[in-house]
GROMACS .gro file of C-alpha atoms in nm:
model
  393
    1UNK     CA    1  -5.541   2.272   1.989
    2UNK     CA    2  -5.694   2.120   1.677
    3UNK     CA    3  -5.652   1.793   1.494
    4UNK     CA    4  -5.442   1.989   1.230
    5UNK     CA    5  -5.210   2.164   1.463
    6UNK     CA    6  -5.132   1.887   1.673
    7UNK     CA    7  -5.020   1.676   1.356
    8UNK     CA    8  -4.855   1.998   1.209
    9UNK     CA    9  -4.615   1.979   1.566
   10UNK     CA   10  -4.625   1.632   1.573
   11UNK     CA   11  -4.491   1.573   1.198
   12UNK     CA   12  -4.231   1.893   1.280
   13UNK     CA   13  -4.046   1.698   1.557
   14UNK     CA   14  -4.039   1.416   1.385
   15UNK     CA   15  -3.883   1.581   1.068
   16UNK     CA   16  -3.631   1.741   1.260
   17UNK     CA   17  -3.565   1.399   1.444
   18UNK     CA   18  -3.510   1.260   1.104
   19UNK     CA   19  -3.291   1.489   1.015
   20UNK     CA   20  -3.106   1.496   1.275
   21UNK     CA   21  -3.081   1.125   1.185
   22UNK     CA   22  -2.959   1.167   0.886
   23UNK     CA   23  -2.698   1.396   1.039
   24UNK     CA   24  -2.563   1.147   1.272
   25UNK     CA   25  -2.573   0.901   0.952
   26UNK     CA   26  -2.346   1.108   0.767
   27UNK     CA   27  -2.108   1.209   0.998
   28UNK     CA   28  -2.044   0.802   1.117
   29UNK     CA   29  -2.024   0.728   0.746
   30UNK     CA   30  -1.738   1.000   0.665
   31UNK     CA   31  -1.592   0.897   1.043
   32UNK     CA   32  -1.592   0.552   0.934
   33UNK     CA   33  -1.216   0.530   0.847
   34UNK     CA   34  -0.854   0.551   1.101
   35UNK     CA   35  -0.753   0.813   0.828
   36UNK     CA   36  -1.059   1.042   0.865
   37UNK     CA   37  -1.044   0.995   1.235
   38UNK     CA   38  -0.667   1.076   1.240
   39UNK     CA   39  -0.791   1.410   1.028
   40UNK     CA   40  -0.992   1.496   1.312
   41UNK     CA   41  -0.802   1.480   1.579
   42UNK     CA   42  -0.526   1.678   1.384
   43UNK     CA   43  -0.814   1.999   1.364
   44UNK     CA   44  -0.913   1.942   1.687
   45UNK     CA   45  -0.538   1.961   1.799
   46UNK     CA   46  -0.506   2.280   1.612
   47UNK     CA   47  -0.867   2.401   1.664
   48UNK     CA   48  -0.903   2.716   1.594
   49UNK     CA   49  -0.626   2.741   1.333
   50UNK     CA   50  -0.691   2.607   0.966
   51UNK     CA   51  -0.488   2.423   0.812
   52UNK     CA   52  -0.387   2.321   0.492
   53UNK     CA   53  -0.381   1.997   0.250
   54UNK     CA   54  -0.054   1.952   0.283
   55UNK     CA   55  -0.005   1.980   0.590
   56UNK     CA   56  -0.257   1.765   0.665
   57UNK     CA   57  -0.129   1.533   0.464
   58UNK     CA   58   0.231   1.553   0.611
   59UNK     CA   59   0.115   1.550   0.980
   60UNK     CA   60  -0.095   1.186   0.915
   61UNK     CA   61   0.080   0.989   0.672
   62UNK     CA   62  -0.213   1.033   0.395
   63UNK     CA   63  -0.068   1.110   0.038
   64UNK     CA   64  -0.219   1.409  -0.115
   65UNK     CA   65  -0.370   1.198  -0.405
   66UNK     CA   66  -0.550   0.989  -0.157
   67UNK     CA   67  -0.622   1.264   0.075
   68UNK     CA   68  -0.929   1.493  -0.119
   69UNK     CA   69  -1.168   1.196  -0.076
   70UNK     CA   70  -1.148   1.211   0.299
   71UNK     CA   71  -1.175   1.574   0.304
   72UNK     CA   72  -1.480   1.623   0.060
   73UNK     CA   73  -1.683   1.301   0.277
   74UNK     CA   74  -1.615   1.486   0.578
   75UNK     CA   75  -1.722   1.845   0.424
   76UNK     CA   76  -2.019   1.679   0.289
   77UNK     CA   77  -2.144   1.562   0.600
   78UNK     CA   78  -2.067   1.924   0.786
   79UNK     CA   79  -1.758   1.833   0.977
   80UNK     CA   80  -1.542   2.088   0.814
   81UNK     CA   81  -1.512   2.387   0.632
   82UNK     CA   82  -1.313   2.428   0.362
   83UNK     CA   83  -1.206   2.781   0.251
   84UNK     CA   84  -0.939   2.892   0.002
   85UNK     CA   85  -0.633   3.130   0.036
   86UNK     CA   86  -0.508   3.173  -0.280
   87UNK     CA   87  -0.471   2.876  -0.478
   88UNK     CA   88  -0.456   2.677  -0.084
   89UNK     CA   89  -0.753   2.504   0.055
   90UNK     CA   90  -0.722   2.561   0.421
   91UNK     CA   91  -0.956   2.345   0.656
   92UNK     CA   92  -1.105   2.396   1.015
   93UNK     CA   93  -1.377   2.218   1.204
   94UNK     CA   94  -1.701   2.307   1.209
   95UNK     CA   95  -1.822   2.439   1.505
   96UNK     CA   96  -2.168   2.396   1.395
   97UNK     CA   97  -2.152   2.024   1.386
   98UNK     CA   98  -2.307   1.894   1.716
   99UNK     CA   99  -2.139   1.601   1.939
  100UNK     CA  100  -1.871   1.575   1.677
  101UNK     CA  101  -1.596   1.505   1.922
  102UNK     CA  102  -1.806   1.240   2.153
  103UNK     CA  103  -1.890   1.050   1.788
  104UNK     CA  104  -1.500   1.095   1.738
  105UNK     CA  105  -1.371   0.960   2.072
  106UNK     CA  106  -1.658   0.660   1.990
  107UNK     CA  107  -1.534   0.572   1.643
  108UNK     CA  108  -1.169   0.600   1.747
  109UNK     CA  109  -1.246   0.297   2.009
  110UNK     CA  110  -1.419   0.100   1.766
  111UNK     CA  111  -1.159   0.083   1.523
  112UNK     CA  112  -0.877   0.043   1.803
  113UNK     CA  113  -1.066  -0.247   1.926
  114UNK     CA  114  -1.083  -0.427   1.558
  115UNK     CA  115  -1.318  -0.678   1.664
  116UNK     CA  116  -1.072  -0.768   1.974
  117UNK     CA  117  -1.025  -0.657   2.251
  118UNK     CA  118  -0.712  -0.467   2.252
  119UNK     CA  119  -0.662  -0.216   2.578
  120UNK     CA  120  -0.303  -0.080   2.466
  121UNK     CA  121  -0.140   0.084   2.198
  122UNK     CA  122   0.208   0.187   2.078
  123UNK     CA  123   0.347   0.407   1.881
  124UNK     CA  124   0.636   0.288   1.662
  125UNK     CA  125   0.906   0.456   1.465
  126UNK     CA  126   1.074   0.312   1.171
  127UNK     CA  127   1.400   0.484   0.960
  128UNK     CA  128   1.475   0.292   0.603
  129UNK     CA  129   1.459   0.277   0.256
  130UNK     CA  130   1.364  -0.012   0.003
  131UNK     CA  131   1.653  -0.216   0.049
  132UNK     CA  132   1.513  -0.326   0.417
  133UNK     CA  133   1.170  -0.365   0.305
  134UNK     CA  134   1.174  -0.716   0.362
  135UNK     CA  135   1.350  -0.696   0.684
  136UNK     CA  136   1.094  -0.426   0.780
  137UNK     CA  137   0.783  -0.712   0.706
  138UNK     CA  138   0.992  -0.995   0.918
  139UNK     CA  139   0.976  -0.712   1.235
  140UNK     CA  140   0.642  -0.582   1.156
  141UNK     CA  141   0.510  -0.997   1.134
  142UNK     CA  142   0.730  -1.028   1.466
  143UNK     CA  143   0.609  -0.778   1.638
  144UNK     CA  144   0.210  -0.779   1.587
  145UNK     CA  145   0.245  -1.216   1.654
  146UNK     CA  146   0.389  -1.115   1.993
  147UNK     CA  147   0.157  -0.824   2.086
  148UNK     CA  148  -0.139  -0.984   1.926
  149UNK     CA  149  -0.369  -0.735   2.170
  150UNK     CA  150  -0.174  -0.379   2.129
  151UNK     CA  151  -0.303  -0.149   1.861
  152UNK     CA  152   0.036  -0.044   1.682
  153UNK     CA  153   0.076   0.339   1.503
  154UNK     CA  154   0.346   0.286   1.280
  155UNK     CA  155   0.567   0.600   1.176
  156UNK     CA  156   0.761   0.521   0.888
  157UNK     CA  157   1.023   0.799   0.816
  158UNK     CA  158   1.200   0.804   0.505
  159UNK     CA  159   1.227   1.013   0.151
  160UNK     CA  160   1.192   0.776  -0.087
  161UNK     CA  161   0.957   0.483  -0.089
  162UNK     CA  162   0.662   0.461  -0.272
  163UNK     CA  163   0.292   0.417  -0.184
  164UNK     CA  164   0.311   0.077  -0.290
  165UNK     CA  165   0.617   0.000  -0.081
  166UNK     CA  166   0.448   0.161   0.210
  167UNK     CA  167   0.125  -0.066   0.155
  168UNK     CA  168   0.321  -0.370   0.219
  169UNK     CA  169   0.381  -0.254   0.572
  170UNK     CA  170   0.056  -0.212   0.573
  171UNK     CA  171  -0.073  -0.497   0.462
  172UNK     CA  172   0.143  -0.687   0.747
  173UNK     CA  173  -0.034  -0.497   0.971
  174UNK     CA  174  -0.369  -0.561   0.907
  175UNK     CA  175  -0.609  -0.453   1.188
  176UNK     CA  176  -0.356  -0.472   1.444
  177UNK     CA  177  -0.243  -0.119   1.328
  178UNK     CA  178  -0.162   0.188   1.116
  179UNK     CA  179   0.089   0.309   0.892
  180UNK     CA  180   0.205   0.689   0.852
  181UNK     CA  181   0.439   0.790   0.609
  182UNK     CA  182   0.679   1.107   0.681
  183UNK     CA  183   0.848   1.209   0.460
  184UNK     CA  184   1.184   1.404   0.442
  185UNK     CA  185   1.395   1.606   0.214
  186UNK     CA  186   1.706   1.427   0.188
  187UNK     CA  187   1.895   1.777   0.104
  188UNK     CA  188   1.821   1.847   0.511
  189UNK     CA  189   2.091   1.618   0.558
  190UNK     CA  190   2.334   1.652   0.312
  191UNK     CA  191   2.630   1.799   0.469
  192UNK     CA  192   2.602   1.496   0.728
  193UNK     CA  193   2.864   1.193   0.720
  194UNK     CA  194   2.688   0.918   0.538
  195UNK     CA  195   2.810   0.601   0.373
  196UNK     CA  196   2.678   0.313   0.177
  197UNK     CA  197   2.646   0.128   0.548
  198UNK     CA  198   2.548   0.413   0.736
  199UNK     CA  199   2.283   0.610   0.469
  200UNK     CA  200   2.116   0.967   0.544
  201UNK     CA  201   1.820   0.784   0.706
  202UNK     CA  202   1.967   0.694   1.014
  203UNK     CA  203   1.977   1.032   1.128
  204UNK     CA  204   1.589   1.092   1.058
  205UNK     CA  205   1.588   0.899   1.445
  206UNK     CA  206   1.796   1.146   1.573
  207UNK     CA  207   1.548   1.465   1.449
  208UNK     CA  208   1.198   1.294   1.516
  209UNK     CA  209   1.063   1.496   1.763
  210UNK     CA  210   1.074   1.774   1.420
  211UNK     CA  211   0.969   1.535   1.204
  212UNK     CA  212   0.673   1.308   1.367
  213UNK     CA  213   0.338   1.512   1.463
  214UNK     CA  214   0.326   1.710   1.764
  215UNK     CA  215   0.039   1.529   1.991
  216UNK     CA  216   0.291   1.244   1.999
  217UNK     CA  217   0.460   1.282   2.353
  218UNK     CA  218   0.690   0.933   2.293
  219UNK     CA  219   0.760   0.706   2.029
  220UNK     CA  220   1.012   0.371   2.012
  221UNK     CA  221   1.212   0.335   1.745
  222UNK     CA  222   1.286   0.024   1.626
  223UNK     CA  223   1.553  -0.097   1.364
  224UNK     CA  224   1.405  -0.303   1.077
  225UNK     CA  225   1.675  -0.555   1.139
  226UNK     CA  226   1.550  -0.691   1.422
  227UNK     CA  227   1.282  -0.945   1.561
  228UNK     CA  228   1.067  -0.877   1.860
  229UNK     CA  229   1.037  -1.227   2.074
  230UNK     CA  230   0.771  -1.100   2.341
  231UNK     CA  231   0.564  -0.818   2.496
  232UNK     CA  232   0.710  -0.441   2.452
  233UNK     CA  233   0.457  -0.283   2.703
  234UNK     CA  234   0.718  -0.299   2.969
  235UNK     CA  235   0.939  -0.075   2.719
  236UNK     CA  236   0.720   0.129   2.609
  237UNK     CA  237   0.594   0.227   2.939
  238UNK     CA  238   0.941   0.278   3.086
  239UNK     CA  239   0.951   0.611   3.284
  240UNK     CA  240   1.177   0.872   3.115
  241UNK     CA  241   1.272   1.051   3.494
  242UNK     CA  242   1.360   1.380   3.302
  243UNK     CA  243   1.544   1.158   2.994
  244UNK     CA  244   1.551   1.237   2.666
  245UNK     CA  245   1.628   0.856   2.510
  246UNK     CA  246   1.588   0.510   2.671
  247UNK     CA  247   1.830   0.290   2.514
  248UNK     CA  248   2.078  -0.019   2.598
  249UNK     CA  249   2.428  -0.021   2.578
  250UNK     CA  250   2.665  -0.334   2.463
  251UNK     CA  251   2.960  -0.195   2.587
  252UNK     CA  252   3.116  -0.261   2.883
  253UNK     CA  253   3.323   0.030   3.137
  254UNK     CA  254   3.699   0.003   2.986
  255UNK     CA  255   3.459   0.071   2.593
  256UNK     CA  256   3.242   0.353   2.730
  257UNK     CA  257   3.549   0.559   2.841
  258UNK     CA  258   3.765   0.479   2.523
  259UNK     CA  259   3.431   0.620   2.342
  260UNK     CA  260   3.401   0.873   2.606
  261UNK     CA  261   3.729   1.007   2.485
  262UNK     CA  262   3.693   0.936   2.107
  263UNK     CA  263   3.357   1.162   2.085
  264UNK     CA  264   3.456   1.464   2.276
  265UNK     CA  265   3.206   1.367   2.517
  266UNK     CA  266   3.145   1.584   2.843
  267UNK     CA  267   3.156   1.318   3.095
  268UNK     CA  268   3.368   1.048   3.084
  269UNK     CA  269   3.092   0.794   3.183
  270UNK     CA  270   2.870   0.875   2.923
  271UNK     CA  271   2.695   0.585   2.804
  272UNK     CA  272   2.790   0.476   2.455
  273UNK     CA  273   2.405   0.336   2.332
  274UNK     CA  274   2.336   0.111   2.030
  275UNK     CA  275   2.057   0.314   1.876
  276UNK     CA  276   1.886   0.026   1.695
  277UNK     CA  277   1.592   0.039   2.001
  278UNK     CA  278   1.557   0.342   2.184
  279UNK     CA  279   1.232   0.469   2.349
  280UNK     CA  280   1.222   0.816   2.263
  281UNK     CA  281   1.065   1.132   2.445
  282UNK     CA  282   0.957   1.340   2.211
  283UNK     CA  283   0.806   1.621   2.418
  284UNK     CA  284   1.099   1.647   2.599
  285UNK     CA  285   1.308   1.680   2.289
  286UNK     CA  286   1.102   1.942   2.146
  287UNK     CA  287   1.157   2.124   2.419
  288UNK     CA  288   1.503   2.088   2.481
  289UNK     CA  289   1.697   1.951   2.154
  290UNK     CA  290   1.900   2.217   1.945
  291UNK     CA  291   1.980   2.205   1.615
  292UNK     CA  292   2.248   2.381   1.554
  293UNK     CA  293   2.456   2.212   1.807
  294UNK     CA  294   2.403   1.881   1.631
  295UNK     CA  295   2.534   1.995   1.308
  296UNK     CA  296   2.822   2.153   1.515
  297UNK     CA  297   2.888   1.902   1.684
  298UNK     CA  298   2.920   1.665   1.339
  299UNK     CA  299   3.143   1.978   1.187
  300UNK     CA  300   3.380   1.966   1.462
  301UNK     CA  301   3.405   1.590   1.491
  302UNK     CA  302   3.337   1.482   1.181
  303UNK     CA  303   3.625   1.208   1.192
  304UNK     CA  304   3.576   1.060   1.482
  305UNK     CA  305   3.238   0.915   1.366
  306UNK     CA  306   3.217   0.555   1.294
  307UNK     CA  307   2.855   0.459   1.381
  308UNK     CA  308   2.755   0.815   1.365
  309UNK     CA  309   2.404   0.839   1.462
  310UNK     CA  310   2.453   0.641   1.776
  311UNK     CA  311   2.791   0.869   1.792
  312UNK     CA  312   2.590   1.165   1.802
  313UNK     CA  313   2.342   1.056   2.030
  314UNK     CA  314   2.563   0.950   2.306
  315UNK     CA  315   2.807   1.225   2.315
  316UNK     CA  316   2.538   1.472   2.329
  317UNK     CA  317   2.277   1.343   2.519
  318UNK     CA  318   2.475   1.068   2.775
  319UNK     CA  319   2.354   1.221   3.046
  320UNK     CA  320   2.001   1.246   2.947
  321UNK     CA  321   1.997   0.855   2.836
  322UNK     CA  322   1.855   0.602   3.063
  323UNK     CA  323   1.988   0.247   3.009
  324UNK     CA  324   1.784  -0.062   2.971
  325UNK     CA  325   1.871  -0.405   2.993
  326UNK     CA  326   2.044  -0.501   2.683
  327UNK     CA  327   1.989  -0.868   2.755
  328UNK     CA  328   1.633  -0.808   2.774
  329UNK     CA  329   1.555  -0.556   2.536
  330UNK     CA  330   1.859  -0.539   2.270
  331UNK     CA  331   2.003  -0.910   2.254
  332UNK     CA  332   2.266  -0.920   2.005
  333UNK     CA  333   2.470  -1.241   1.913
  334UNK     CA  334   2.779  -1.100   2.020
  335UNK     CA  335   2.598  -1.068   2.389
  336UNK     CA  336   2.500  -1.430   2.352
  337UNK     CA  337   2.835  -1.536   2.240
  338UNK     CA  338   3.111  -1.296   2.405
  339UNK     CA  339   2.956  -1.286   2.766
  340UNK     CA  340   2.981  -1.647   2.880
  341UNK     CA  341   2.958  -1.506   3.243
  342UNK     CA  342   2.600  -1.418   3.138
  343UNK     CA  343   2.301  -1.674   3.190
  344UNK     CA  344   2.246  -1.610   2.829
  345UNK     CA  345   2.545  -1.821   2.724
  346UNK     CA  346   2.382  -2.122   2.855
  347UNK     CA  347   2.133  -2.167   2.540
  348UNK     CA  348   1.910  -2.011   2.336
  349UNK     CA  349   1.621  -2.154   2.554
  350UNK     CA  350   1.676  -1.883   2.751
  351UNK     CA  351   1.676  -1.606   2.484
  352UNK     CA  352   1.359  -1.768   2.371
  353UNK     CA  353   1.194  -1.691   2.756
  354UNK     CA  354   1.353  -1.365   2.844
  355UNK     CA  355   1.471  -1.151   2.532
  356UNK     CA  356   1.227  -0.914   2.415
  357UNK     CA  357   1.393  -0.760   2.127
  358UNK     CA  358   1.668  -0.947   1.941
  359UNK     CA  359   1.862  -0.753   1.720
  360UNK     CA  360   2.078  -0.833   1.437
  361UNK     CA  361   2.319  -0.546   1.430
  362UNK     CA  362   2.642  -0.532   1.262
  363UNK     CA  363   2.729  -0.724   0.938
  364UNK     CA  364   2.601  -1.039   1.082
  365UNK     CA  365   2.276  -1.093   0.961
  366UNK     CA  366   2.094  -1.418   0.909
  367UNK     CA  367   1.924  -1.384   0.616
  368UNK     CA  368   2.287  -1.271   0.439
  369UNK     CA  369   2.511  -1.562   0.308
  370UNK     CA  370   2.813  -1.667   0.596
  371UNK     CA  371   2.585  -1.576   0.903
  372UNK     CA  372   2.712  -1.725   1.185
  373UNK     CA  373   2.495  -1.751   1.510
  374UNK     CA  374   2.244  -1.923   1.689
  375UNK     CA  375   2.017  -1.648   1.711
  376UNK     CA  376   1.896  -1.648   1.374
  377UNK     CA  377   1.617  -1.886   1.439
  378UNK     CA  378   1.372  -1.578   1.575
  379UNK     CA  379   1.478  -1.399   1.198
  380UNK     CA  380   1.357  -1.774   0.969
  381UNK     CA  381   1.042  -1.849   1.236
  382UNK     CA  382   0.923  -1.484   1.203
  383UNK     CA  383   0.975  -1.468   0.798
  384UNK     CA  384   0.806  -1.802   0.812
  385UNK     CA  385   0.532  -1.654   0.998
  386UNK     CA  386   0.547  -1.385   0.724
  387UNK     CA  387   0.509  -1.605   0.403
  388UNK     CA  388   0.223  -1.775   0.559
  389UNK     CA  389   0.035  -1.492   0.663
  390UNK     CA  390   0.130  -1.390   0.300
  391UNK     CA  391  -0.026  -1.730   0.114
  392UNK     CA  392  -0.366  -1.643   0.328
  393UNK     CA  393  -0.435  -1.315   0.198
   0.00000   0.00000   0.00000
């Protein structure tokens, strides 16, 4: 082989090494983001199916406006095709594009780590509008300053808060998590009960396994008006058994058959539940939850509701709820005040070391004038912890 030919194969590996290079390069750079990664998996999950903007857009919390950029970086770089039907661009992977799911899996652990090392993750569910917004940053500060290691994908179902709303979540956040924004059609509910107290969103918790995307298998919903006081990997890793909801109850026997009765219920041990924490299984729900027997079930008992979405959930699904300690998991005031038999009663010292989740439930709520509790020093510490997070940005 002569001088000539040997460069000739010589410079035509290394071209295609450098372009292959390049490759790589481009498809890092437009895999550089959660969203873009969360657009991948989504195509993958569907793969071969394509799928449109929109629904793209619903299925990972990106607004449309924001979502073109993501789309174009990744069709650039020969992740996707993009195709139109109609007036509808419709997107698939590219099945061209070489080792993109290895890069993906890579990229998705770099950004869960964050710079820390962070071997868990969570997915949380939140139901509210922009009167609890605050309340909502006091959790969200609560909750990341006591899992300081957990990677937290936050679900944020409502119909009418705005990007910028949204962002503050966000913000709060930081690199200890996401936000996704689902948003619903409030006309889906509008033959439900509903009052000023009890709004249309608190039955988005009741329909998430429609609502949140499909690869989720289980979610925990968690009230804004709460604070979490310690780790929630022993909660969110609670075996369902066949359940449907994991959820505490602050009622004790002579209350759950007097609800029992009120609801219609089945069984006259059905667990009444507060549904301000409940560990959800959303593959089970799919699979099992109908429809049309909730909004039967609201037709036909439409006055016996009080609390209705925790109404609703514990006369239909009783059985299929497993109960968690309340003390540990749900503390309420009333639990620290009512149940001197309790250890609880003793001080707050002991709330402090053993209550996970403390929830302010009811119209007793520290940061509303004429509270009355002890427990609202986890609410000031945690909006402390807020503001000063909030001065440092």
């Amino acid at each position: 082989m002569n001088n000539n030919r040997i460069n000739n194969v010589i410079n035509d590996e290394i071209r295609e090494e450098i372009v292959e290079e390049l490759q790589i390069g481009r498809t890092a750079s437009a895999l550089g983001s959660r969203e873009s990664i969360d657009i991948l998996r989504l195509l993958a999950d569907n793969e071969p199916d394509e799928l449109s903007r929109s629904f793209i857009s619903d299925n990972t919390g990106i607004s449309p406006n924001r979502i073109s950029g993501y789309l174009d970086s990744m069709t650039r770089a020969g992740i996707i095709k993009q195709c139109y039907l109609g007036s509808e661009s419709m997107i698939s992977l590219n099945p061209e594009c070489r080792g993109i799911r290895q890069l993906a899996e890579l990229l998705d652990r770099l950004l869960e780590i964050g710079g820390s090392k962070r071997n868990k993750s969570a997915n949380i569910m939140v139901t509210l509008n922009s009167g609890y917004l605050h309340q909502l940053c006091v959790m969200l500060t609560s909750l990341v300053q006591s899992n300081p290691d957990m990677l937290i994908r936050l679900y944020v179902v409502h119909s009418s808060l705005s990007e910028e709303e949204l962002a503050q979540a966000g913000a709060v956040l930081g690199d200890h998590g996401t936000v996704h924004s689902v948003r619903i059609d409030k006309n889906d509910f509008s033959d439900a009960p509903t009052t000023d107290r009890y709004p249309s969103e608190m039955y988005y918790r009741i329909f998430a396994a429609k609502y949140l995307p499909e690869s989720l298998d289980r979610i925990l919903y968690l009230d804004p008006d709460l604070v979490v006081n310690g780790s929630i990997s022993g909660l969110y890793e609670t075996p369902f058994d066949g359940a449907l909801f994991a959820a505490a109850s602050h009622v004790g026997n002579f209350m759950t058959l007097i609800n029992s009765v009120r609801l219609n219920a089945s069984n006259e041990r059905t667990p009444y539940i507060n549904s301000g924490v409940m560990l959800m299984n959303l593959k089970a729900l799919r699979e099992r939850q109908d429809r049309d027997r909730v909004f039967r079930y609201i037709e036909e008992n439409r006055n016996r509701l009080i609390l209705p979405d925790q109404d609703i959930i514990s006369a239909l699904y009783g059985p299929d709820i497993k109960l968690i300690d309340s003390y540990r998991y749900n503390m309420t005031e009333r639990l620290f005040a009512l149940h001197i038999e309790a250890k609880t009663w003793l001080d707050v010292d002991w709330v402090r070391k053993h209550s996970v989740i403390i929830h302010y439930c009811g119209r007793n709520k520290p940061w509303k004038p004429g509270y009355i509790g002890k427990l609202g020093i986890f609410y000031d510490n945690a909006e402390a912890e807020l503001k000063r997070r909030l001065s440092r940005q």
